[in-house]
PDB file of C-alpha atoms in Angstrom:
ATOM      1  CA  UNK Q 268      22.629  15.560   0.770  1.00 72.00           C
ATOM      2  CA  UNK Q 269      25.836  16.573   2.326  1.00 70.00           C
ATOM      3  CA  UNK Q 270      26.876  13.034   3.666  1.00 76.00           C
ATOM      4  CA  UNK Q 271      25.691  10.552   0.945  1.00 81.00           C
ATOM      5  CA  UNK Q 272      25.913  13.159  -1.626  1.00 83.00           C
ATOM      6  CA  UNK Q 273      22.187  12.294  -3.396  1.00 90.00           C
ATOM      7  CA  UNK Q 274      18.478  12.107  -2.828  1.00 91.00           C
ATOM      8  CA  UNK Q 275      16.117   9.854  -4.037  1.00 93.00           C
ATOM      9  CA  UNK Q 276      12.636   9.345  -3.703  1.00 94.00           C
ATOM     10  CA  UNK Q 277      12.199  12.303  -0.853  1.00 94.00           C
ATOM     11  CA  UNK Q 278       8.970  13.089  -0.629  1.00 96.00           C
ATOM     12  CA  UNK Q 279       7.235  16.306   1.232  1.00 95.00           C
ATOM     13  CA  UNK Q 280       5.033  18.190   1.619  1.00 96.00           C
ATOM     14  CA  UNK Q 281       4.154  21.918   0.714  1.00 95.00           C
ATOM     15  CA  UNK Q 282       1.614  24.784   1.401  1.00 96.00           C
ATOM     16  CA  UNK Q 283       1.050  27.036  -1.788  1.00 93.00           C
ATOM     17  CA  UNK Q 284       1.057  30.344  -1.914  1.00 94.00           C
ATOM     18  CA  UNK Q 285      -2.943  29.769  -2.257  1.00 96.00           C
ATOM     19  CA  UNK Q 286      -2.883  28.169   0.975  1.00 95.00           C
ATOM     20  CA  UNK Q 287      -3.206  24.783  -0.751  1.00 94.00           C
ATOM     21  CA  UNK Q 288      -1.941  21.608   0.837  1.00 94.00           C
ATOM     22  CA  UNK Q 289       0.549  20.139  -2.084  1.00 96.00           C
ATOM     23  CA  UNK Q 290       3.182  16.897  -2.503  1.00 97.00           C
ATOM     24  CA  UNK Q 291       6.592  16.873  -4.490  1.00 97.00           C
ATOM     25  CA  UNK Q 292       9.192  14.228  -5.289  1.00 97.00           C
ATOM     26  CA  UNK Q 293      12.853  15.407  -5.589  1.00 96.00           C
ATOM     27  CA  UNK Q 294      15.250  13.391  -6.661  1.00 96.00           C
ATOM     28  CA  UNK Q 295      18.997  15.167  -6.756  1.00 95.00           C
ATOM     29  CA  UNK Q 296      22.529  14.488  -6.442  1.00 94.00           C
ATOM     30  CA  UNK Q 297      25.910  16.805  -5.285  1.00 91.00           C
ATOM     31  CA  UNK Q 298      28.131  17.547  -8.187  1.00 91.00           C
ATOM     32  CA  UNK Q 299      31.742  17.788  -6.934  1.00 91.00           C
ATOM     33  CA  UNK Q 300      34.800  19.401  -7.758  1.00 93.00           C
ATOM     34  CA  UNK Q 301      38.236  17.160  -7.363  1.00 95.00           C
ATOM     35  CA  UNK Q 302      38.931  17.732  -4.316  1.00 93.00           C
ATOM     36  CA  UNK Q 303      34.962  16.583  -3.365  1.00 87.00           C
ATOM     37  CA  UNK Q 304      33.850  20.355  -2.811  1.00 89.00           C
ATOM     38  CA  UNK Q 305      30.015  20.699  -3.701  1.00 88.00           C
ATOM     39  CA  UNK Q 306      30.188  22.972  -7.172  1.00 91.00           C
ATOM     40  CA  UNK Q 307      26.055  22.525  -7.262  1.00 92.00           C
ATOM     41  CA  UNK Q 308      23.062  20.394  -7.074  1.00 91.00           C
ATOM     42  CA  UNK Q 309      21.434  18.262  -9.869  1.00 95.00           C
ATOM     43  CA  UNK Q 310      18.330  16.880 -10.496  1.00 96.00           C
ATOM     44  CA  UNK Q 311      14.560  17.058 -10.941  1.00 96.00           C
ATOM     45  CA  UNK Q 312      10.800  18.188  -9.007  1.00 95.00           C
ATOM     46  CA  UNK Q 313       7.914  16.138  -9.752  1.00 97.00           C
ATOM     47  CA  UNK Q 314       4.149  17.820  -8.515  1.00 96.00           C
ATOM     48  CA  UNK Q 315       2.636  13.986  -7.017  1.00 97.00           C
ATOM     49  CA  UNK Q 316       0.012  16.419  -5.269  1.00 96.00           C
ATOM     50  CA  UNK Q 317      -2.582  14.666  -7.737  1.00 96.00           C
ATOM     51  CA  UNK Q 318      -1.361  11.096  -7.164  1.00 96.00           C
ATOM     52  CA  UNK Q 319      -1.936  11.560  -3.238  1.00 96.00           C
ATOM     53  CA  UNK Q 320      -5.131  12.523  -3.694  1.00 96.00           C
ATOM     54  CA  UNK Q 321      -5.876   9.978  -5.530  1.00 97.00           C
ATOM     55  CA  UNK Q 322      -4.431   7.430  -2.898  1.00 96.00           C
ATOM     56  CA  UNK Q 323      -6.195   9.626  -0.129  1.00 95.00           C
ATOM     57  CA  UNK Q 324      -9.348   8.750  -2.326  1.00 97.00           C
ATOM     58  CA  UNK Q 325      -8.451   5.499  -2.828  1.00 97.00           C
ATOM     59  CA  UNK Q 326      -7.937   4.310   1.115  1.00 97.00           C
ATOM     60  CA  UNK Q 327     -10.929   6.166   1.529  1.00 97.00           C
ATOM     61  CA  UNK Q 328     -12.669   4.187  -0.462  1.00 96.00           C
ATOM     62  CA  UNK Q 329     -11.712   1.092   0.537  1.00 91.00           C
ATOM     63  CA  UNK Q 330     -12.112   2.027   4.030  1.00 93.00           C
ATOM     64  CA  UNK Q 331     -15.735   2.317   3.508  1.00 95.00           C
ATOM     65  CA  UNK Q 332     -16.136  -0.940   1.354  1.00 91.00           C
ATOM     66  CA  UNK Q 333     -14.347  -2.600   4.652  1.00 89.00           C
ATOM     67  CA  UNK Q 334     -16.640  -1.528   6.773  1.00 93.00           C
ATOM     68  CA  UNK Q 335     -19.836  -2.587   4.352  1.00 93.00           C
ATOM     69  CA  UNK Q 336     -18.228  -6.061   4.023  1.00 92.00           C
ATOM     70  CA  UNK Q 337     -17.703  -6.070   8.181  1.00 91.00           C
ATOM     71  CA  UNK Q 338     -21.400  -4.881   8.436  1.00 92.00           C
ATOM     72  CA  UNK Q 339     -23.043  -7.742   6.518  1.00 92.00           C
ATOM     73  CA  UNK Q 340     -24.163 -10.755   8.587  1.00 91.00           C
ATOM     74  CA  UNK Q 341     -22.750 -13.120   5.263  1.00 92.00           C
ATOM     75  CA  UNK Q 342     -19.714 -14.480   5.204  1.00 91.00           C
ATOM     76  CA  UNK Q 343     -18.055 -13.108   2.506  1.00 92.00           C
ATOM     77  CA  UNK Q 344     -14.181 -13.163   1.407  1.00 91.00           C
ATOM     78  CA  UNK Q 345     -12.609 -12.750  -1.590  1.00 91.00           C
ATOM     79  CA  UNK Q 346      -9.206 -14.464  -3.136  1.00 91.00           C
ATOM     80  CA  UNK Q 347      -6.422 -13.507  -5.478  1.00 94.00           C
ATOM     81  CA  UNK Q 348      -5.578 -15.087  -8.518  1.00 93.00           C
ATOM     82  CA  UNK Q 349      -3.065 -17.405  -6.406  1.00 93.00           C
ATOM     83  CA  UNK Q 350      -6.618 -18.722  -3.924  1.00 91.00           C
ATOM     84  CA  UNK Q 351      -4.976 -16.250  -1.356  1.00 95.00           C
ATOM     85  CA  UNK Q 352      -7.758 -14.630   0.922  1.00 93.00           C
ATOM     86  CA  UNK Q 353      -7.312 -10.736   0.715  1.00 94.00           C
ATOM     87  CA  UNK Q 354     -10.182  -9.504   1.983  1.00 92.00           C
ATOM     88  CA  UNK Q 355     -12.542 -11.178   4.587  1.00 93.00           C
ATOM     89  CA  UNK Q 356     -15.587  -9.909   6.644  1.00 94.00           C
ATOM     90  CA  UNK Q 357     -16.058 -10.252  10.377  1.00 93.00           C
ATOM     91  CA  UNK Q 358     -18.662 -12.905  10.374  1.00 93.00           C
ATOM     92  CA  UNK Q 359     -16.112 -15.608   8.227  1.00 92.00           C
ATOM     93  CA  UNK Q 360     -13.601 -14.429  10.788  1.00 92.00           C
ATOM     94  CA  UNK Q 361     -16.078 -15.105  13.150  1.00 92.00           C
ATOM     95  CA  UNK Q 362     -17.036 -18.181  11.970  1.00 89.00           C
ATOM     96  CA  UNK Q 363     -13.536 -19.767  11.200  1.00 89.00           C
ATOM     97  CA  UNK Q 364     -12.530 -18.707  15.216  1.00 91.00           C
ATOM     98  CA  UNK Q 365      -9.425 -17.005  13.957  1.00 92.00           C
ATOM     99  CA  UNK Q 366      -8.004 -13.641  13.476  1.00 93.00           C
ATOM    100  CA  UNK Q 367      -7.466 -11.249  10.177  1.00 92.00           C
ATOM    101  CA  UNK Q 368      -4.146 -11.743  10.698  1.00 93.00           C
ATOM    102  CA  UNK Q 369      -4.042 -15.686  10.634  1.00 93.00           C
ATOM    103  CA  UNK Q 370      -6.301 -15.715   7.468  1.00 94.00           C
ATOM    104  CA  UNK Q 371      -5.396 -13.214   4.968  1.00 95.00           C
ATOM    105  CA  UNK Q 372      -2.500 -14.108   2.526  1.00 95.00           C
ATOM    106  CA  UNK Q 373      -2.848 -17.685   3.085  1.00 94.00           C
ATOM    107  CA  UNK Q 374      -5.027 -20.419   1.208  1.00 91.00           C
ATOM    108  CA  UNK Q 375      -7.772 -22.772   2.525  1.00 89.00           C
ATOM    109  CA  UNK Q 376      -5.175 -25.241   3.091  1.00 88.00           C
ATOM    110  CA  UNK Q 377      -3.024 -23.174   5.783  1.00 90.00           C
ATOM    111  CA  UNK Q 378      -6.091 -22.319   8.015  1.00 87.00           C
ATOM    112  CA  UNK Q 379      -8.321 -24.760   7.687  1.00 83.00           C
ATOM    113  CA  UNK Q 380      -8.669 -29.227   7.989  1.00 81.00           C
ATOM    114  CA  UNK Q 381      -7.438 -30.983   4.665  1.00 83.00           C
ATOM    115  CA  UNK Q 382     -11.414 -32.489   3.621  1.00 81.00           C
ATOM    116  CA  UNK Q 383     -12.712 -28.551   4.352  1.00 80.00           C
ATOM    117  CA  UNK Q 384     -10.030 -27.217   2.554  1.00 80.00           C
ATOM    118  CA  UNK Q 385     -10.401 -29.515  -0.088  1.00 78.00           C
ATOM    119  CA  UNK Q 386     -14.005 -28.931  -0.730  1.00 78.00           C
ATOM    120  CA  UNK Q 387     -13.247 -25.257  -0.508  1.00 76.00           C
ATOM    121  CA  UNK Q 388     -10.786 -25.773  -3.513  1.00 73.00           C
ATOM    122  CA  UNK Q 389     -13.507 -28.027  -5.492  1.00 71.00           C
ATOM    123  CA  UNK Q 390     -15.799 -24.550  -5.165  1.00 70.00           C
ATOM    124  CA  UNK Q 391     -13.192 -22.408  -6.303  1.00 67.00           C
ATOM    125  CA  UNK Q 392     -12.436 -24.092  -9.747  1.00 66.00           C
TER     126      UNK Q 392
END
């Protein structure tokens, strides 16, 4: 606060005097005389306690679909809007020969030969 005279988007963490686990966002800024003296600090608290439990919940619960998907002998994958593979299980991984990494966030026409890939985007529209 000191050197850059602001800060934005700090987030910590907190123990209540319940004994509670809780998360705030501060967002201030040094005001300053002339001469650049700090006169006081500005700016606002925000309680996100709720919104990272609700992430913790979240990654959670995609944690356990992941492993459900990984568990099942089926290929299965799934595609964004843009025919971008976002999720995939370990028997497509399997079966393509390739990694997570080399497969998600690209299309069937990155990974795989032109007359698969083509067929693949027949299927998909």
């Amino acid at each position: 606060m000191k050197e850059k005279g602001l800060v934005k988007g700090f987030i910590f963490e907190i123990r209540r005097p319940d004994g509670q686990i809780g998360w705030l966002l501060e967002n201030a800024r040094a005001v300053r005389d002339r001469k650049g003296r700090i006169l006081y600090f500005e700016g606002h608290v925000q309680d996100i306690t709720q919104l990272k439990e609700t992430e913790r919940a979240l990654a959670e619960s995609q944690a356990r679909l992941e492993s459900l998907i990984d568990a099942a002998s089926d290929l299965i994958y799934f595609k964004d809007n843009d025919r971008r593979y976002v999720i995939i299980n370990r028997s497509f991984e399997k079966t393509l020969g390739l990694k997570k990494e080399a497969i998600l966030g690209r299309r069937d026409e990155e990974i795989l030969p032109a007359d698969l890939a083509a067929q693949c985007r027949q299927s998909d529209e």
